[in-house]
Amino acid sequence: MLLNFEVKNYLSFKDTAWFSMESNKKIRTLKDNKNIIKLKSWEIIWLNKTAVFYGANASWKTNIFKWIDFLKFITLKSFKFDIEWGIRHQFLQPFLLDEKSQKENIVLEIEFIIEKIRYKYLLELNEKEIVKEKLVSFEKIEKNWKEKVEEIVIIDRDDENLTIEESYFWFNEEEFERLDLFPRDNQTLISIFANRDGKWKYLATKIIKFFLKLNFLHTKSDYTGFTASMLKDEEIKEVILDFMNNADINIEDIRQEERDVRENEKNIIEINWKRIIPDKVMEIVIQHPVYNSEKKSSNVWFELNQESQWTQKLFCLLWPILHTIENNGVLLIDEIDSHMHILLVENLVKFFHWVRSDWKNNIWESQFIFNTHHLDLMDLEIFKKDQIYFTSKDYYWATEMYSLDDFKEIQIRNNSDIKKAYKFWVFWAIPILSDFNL
């Protein structure tokens, strides 16, 4: 589960920006509030299930998700990097609108929970190398007959030193030397350890598993094939049909079927290192009822690309949604309001809020974070103040990030009209427009 993240000098973020899914205990007891994860460890940890970001266009709301996607990429994949590559990624870029920042390192930090233990992972890097990597855990220990929380440094690496607490991993000092586990300048230790390990019981692979459950959907993400693969399971297929019909889409059946490739679809693809032109493709088809007057007379099958943009998007979203909930993951969606009605977005939020949770056994604890321009969701009956975040631009066009709960000087009650206050620039994060004249 995601606790907090922090970023500095990355894309549009010049100074340190901080975001938290930890719930403000003073406002967690709203009436009928179900949007809280209650995790019982050596302490009770209260986490928000959802969070929403608002902001003007070009305030770079999407960059909040890009840095998580980048951190996931380098943690999972850097063991493959050759030394001459440096660190290659389309989102690797410091803040460019300041000459000093252009020359400084990027700093990324994430705090999360694995098996009820809190961890903090930090990377400082540039396009050539990882300058610093640090992993710590926060654990309750007994010392002098008293219990206290201790910060245990598991990995501490910089240009000159490397310290590893071996008891958390599968090797000892001799094996570390023999197996040559020393990372290159552009590799993370976590990725190397997990790649050599392959056993989920050790910490590096548990961290990799956490990052695998972070699903970021940008506007061009296409998970249609993943959703289609779930149709083989009849129980999951029924869930998909129920989900789509509950979204006011009249569907009787959905399946995959093989058909001939049409003339305008003939493209060369690569399968097992061979370039071929396929003559068959798998097509997703959806069955709708046909009516004669008011009675159903027959049915008709539509290909998915014949359906509305919304139907196609919902089908694409179903795998990430169901996969996130089943695996206690974190789902991040950029521009969720694209092709999606406000009521559907609201119901999706409530779906995450009301999904059952067994906090003693630590199950069904998924989280959902998205950005939107739908002001109707800016509602204190849907979200608490610490779940509503804003992005705005400072004088130098750098992104600032803050929550509604940060406005301590403003008395915000549960019945306050925060949409109206937002429009009147009380929370800043709106565009400053001039009249459009030709």
Coordinates of N, CA and C in Angstrom, one line a residue, residues 141-148:
I141 N 10.8 -2.4 18.2 CA 11.7 -3.3 18.8 C 11.6 -3.1 20.3
E142 N 12.1 -4.1 21.0 CA 12.3 -4.0 22.5 C 13.7 -3.7 22.8
K143 N 13.9 -2.7 23.6 CA 15.2 -2.3 24.1 C 15.1 -1.8 25.5
N144 N 16.0 -2.4 26.3 CA 15.9 -2.1 27.8 C 14.5 -2.2 28.4
W145 N 13.9 -3.3 28.0 CA 12.5 -3.6 28.5 C 11.5 -2.6 28.0
K146 N 11.8 -1.8 27.0 CA 10.8 -0.9 26.5 C 10.7 -1.0 25.0
E147 N 9.5 -0.8 24.5 CA 9.2 -0.9 23.1 C 9.4 0.5 22.5
K148 N 10.0 0.5 21.3 CA 10.2 1.8 20.6 C 10.3 1.5 19.1

